[in-house]
Coordinates of C-alpha atoms and ligand atoms in Angstrom, one line a residue:
M1 CA 10.6 -13.5 5.9
L2 CA 10.9 -9.8 5.2
V3 CA 11.8 -8.5 1.9
N4 CA 12.3 -5.8 0.0
S5 CA 9.2 -5.7 -2.9
K6 CA 11.5 -5.3 -6.3
E7 CA 11.6 -9.4 -7.4
L8 CA 8.0 -9.4 -6.0
L9 CA 6.4 -6.7 -8.6
L10 CA 8.6 -7.5 -11.3
D11 CA 7.1 -11.1 -10.9
A12 CA 3.4 -9.4 -11.1
K13 CA 4.4 -7.0 -14.0
K14 CA 5.6 -9.9 -15.8
N15 CA 3.1 -12.2 -15.3
G16 CA -0.3 -9.8 -15.1
Y17 CA -1.1 -9.6 -11.5
A18 CA -0.8 -7.5 -9.1
I19 CA 1.1 -7.7 -5.3
S20 CA -1.3 -6.7 -2.3
H21 CA -0.6 -3.9 -0.8
F22 CA -2.3 -3.3 3.1
N23 CA -2.4 -0.8 5.3
I24 CA -1.8 -1.9 9.1
N25 CA -2.8 0.5 11.9
N26 CA -2.3 -1.4 14.6
L27 CA -0.6 -5.0 16.4
E28 CA -4.2 -6.3 15.7
W29 CA -4.3 -5.8 11.8
T30 CA -1.0 -6.6 11.2
K31 CA -1.8 -10.3 13.1
Y32 CA -4.6 -10.8 11.2
I33 CA -3.6 -9.8 7.0
L34 CA -0.4 -11.7 8.5
E35 CA -2.8 -15.0 9.1
A36 CA -4.8 -14.8 6.3
M37 CA -1.8 -14.3 3.9
Q38 CA 0.1 -17.3 5.3
E39 CA -3.5 -19.3 5.0
L40 CA -3.4 -18.2 1.2
G41 CA 0.5 -18.3 0.6
Q42 CA 0.7 -15.2 -1.5
P43 CA 2.9 -11.9 -0.7
V44 CA 2.5 -9.5 1.1
I45 CA 3.2 -5.9 1.7
L46 CA 2.5 -4.5 5.0
G47 CA 1.8 -0.6 4.2
V48 CA 2.6 2.2 7.3
S49 CA 0.9 5.8 6.8
E50 CA 3.1 8.2 8.9
G51 CA 0.1 8.3 11.0
A52 CA -0.2 5.1 11.7
K53 CA 3.5 4.9 12.3
K54 CA 3.0 7.8 14.6
Y55 CA -0.4 6.0 16.5
M56 CA 2.0 2.9 16.4
G57 CA 4.6 4.7 18.3
G58 CA 7.5 4.7 16.3
F59 CA 9.1 2.9 13.9
Y60 CA 11.5 1.0 15.5
T61 CA 7.9 -0.2 17.5
V62 CA 6.6 -0.7 14.0
S63 CA 9.8 -2.8 12.5
S64 CA 10.0 -4.5 16.2
M65 CA 6.1 -5.8 16.1
V66 CA 6.4 -7.0 12.4
N67 CA 9.6 -9.1 13.2
G68 CA 7.8 -10.2 16.0
L69 CA 4.7 -11.5 14.4
L70 CA 6.7 -13.2 11.5
H71 CA 8.6 -15.2 14.4
D72 CA 5.8 -16.2 16.4
L73 CA 3.6 -16.9 14.1
K74 CA 5.7 -19.3 12.1
I75 CA 5.3 -16.7 8.9
T76 CA 6.7 -18.0 6.0
I77 CA 5.4 -16.0 3.2
P78 CA 7.6 -13.0 2.1
V79 CA 6.3 -9.8 3.8
V80 CA 7.5 -6.5 2.7
L81 CA 7.6 -3.4 5.2
H82 CA 6.7 -0.6 3.2
L83 CA 6.6 3.3 4.4
D84 CA 3.2 4.2 2.7
H85 CA 3.7 8.0 1.7
G86 CA 7.1 9.2 3.6
T87 CA 6.6 13.1 3.1
S88 CA 10.1 13.8 3.4
F89 CA 14.2 12.4 2.9
S90 CA 14.4 12.1 6.6
S91 CA 11.0 10.3 7.6
C92 CA 12.4 7.4 4.3
K93 CA 15.6 7.2 6.5
E94 CA 14.3 6.9 9.9
A95 CA 12.2 4.3 8.6
I96 CA 14.9 2.3 6.3
D97 CA 17.5 2.9 9.5
A98 CA 14.7 1.0 11.7
G99 CA 14.7 -2.0 9.2
F100 CA 11.9 -1.2 6.8
T101 CA 12.3 -2.9 3.5
S102 CA 10.8 -0.4 1.1
V103 CA 9.8 2.9 1.6
M104 CA 7.5 5.6 -0.8
I105 CA 8.5 8.8 -1.0
D106 CA 5.5 11.1 -2.0
A107 CA 7.4 14.1 -2.3
S108 CA 4.4 14.8 -5.2
S109 CA 3.2 18.5 -3.6
Y110 CA 6.6 19.8 -5.1
P111 CA 7.1 20.8 -8.5
F112 CA 8.7 18.2 -11.0
G113 CA 12.2 19.4 -10.0
E114 CA 12.2 19.1 -6.7
N115 CA 10.0 16.0 -6.7
V116 CA 12.5 14.2 -8.5
R117 CA 15.7 16.0 -6.6
I118 CA 13.9 14.7 -3.0
T119 CA 12.9 11.1 -4.5
R120 CA 16.7 10.9 -6.7
E121 CA 18.2 11.2 -2.7
V122 CA 16.0 8.5 -0.8
V123 CA 17.1 6.2 -4.0
E124 CA 20.8 7.1 -3.3
Y125 CA 20.2 6.0 0.3
A126 CA 17.6 3.1 0.0
H127 CA 19.4 1.2 -2.6
P128 CA 23.0 0.0 -1.3
L129 CA 21.2 -0.7 2.1
G130 CA 18.8 -3.4 -0.3
V131 CA 15.8 -0.9 0.3
S132 CA 12.6 -0.8 -3.0
V133 CA 11.4 3.0 -3.3
E134 CA 8.2 3.6 -4.8
A135 CA 7.4 7.3 -5.5
E136 CA 4.5 9.2 -6.7
L137 CA 4.3 12.2 -9.6
G138 CA 0.7 14.1 -10.2
H139 CA -1.3 14.0 -7.0
I140 CA -3.3 11.3 -5.5
G141 CA -5.6 13.3 -3.7
G142 CA -9.1 12.2 -1.4
S143 CA -8.6 11.6 2.5
E144 CA -5.7 9.4 4.0
D145 CA -4.2 10.1 7.6
N146 CA -7.8 12.9 8.0
I147 CA -5.6 15.1 5.2
T148 CA -7.1 16.6 2.9
S149 CA -6.4 17.5 -0.9
S150 CA -7.3 17.6 -4.5
S151 CA -6.0 15.2 -7.6
T152 CA -3.7 16.2 -10.5
N153 CA -3.0 13.5 -13.6
A154 CA 0.4 12.6 -14.2
T155 CA 1.4 12.6 -17.7
L156 CA 3.0 10.2 -20.4
E157 CA 5.7 12.5 -21.0
E158 CA 6.8 13.9 -17.4
S159 CA 5.7 9.5 -16.3
I160 CA 9.0 8.4 -18.6
E161 CA 11.3 11.8 -17.7
F162 CA 10.2 10.7 -14.1
V163 CA 11.0 7.4 -13.8
R164 CA 14.6 8.0 -15.5
L165 CA 15.8 10.3 -13.7
T166 CA 15.2 9.0 -10.3
G167 CA 15.8 5.6 -10.6
V168 CA 12.9 4.0 -8.7
D169 CA 11.6 0.6 -8.3
S170 CA 7.8 1.0 -8.6
F171 CA 6.2 3.9 -9.7
A172 CA 2.6 5.6 -8.7
P173 CA 1.0 7.9 -11.5
A174 CA -1.9 9.8 -10.1
L175 CA -4.5 9.2 -13.5
G176 CA -8.0 9.6 -11.5
S177 CA -8.0 7.5 -8.2
V178 CA -8.2 8.8 -4.8
H179 CA -7.8 8.1 -1.0
G180 CA -10.6 7.2 0.6
L181 CA -14.5 6.8 -0.1
Y182 CA -15.5 8.1 -3.9
R183 CA -18.0 10.2 -4.8
G184 CA -19.6 8.4 -6.9
T185 CA -17.2 6.3 -9.1
A186 CA -13.3 6.0 -9.7
N187 CA -12.7 7.9 -13.5
L188 CA -9.2 6.0 -14.0
D189 CA -7.6 7.2 -16.8
F190 CA -7.0 3.4 -18.4
D191 CA -4.9 5.0 -21.9
T192 CA -2.2 6.8 -19.7
M193 CA -1.7 3.8 -17.7
K194 CA -1.8 1.3 -20.6
K195 CA 0.8 4.0 -22.4
I196 CA 2.9 4.5 -19.1
H197 CA 2.9 0.5 -18.8
E198 CA 4.9 0.1 -22.1
N199 CA 7.0 3.1 -21.6
V200 CA 8.5 2.3 -18.7
D201 CA 10.0 -0.8 -17.0
V202 CA 9.3 -0.5 -13.5
P203 CA 5.9 -1.9 -12.0
L204 CA 3.2 0.3 -11.6
V205 CA 1.4 0.8 -8.5
L206 CA -2.5 2.4 -7.8
H207 CA -2.6 4.2 -4.7
G208 CA -6.4 4.0 -3.2
A209 CA -8.4 1.1 -4.1
S210 CA -11.1 1.1 -1.8
G211 CA -14.6 1.4 -3.7
I212 CA -12.8 0.8 -7.1
E213 CA -15.5 -1.7 -9.0
E214 CA -14.1 -5.3 -9.7
E215 CA -14.0 -4.7 -13.4
K216 CA -12.3 -1.3 -12.7
I217 CA -9.7 -3.4 -10.8
R218 CA -9.1 -6.2 -13.6
R219 CA -9.0 -3.7 -16.6
A220 CA -6.6 -1.3 -14.2
I221 CA -4.4 -5.0 -13.5
S222 CA -4.5 -5.7 -17.3
C223 CA -3.5 -2.0 -18.5
G224 CA 0.2 -2.4 -16.4
I225 CA -0.9 -2.1 -12.4
S226 CA 1.3 -4.6 -10.5
K227 CA 0.8 -3.4 -7.4
I228 CA -3.3 -2.4 -5.6
N229 CA -3.1 -0.4 -2.2
V230 CA -6.3 -0.5 0.0
N231 CA -7.1 0.7 3.0
T232 CA -10.4 2.4 3.8
E233 CA -12.2 -0.7 2.6
F234 CA -10.8 -2.6 5.9
Q235 CA -11.2 -0.5 8.2
I236 CA -15.2 -0.3 7.1
A237 CA -15.6 -3.7 7.1
W238 CA -13.3 -3.6 10.5
H239 CA -16.0 -0.8 11.9
N240 CA -19.3 -2.9 10.4
D241 CA -18.8 -5.9 12.5
V242 CA -17.3 -3.8 15.9
L243 CA -20.3 -1.6 16.0
K244 CA -22.9 -4.6 15.6
F245 CA -20.5 -6.5 18.4
V246 CA -20.4 -3.4 21.1
K247 CA -24.2 -3.5 20.1
E248 CA -25.3 -6.6 20.5
H249 CA -22.8 -6.6 23.7
P250 CA -22.5 -3.7 25.5
D251 CA -20.9 -4.7 28.6
A252 CA -18.2 -6.5 26.4
Y253 CA -15.5 -4.2 28.0
D254 CA -12.3 -5.9 27.6
P255 CA -10.9 -4.5 24.4
R256 CA -9.1 -7.7 23.3
L257 CA -12.9 -8.5 22.7
V258 CA -14.1 -5.7 21.0
I259 CA -11.0 -5.5 18.6
A260 CA -11.2 -9.1 17.9
S261 CA -15.0 -9.1 17.0
G262 CA -14.0 -7.1 13.7
S263 CA -11.0 -10.0 12.8
I264 CA -13.1 -12.0 10.2
A265 CA -14.3 -8.8 8.6
I266 CA -10.5 -8.5 7.3
K267 CA -9.7 -11.9 6.7
N268 CA -12.3 -12.2 4.8
A269 CA -11.8 -8.6 3.2
V270 CA -8.2 -9.7 2.5
K271 CA -8.9 -13.2 1.2
E272 CA -11.3 -10.9 -1.4
K273 CA -9.2 -8.5 -2.2
C274 CA -6.5 -11.1 -3.2
A275 CA -8.6 -13.3 -5.0
L276 CA -9.2 -10.2 -7.2
F277 CA -5.7 -9.4 -7.5
S278 CA -4.9 -12.3 -8.3
K279 CA -3.3 -13.7 -12.3
E280 CA -7.1 -16.0 -11.8
A281 CA -9.2 -13.0 -11.8
K282 CA -8.6 -12.5 -15.6
Ligands
LIG329 P1 -7.8 3.6 0.5 O1 -7.9 4.2 2.1 O2 -8.8 4.6 -0.7 O3 -8.1 2.0 0.3 O4 -5.9 4.0 -0.2 C1 -5.3 3.4 0.0 C2 -3.9 3.6 0.0 O5 -4.0 4.1 -1.0 C3 -2.8 4.2 0.8 O6 -1.8 4.6 0.2

């Protein structure tokens, strides 16, 4: 069942755990994640970056594919179809019009006032249609969709003001995490995270969770993180197994065999992350 993320994230915030946001890259990826989550009986947010959308064909293709899989695989858990880092109002509108139930508007590269204006515009379009909205403040740097940028942390004062002015449903303040691989270890600003959590009503989102030590993930959840985004770690887990398969079976030319050789790696990674994000992990 496709739902928006609002109630799921509010429940996570209230009960001190995090909902999993896993990025999808193709049909197989989506299928493996849905199958693993259905086995666990937990809700999932399927994140689609603009790059992944382009790769798969477009928002309608992604939306139809996800709806098809929910039907054919008899998926009964709540599933959120979410645009990850939408860069403009028109991109968010396009996703919503194609059936996405949640969008992230990422206007974090603009000055504060412009970020507020664009985010507000997306909220005004999304909310009457029952679509939830996430937004970013400061800037979460690193590497995503082959685009590299540097980070700027959000402040407590600006975070409170941003949430109040925009009316977003969830909020991703940049607090030291980066997309892609870390050089060294993640340096998260837990103090500000906790203060933002105590001063805003909406659930907080941690981007760039790949490579963050388990201890820090648990601490982030205890400081108010209710949604955790993972992409790169799954790609690496998949790649390792596919590489092994190709080396062992150099004559395997059926793409189904090659792609599926990474399926167990993705499913195991899904289960490991869910165990870490759950209430019981504290
Ligand atoms: P990683 O690729 O670092 O896990 O980040 C994913 C993410 O934050 C998607 O928005």
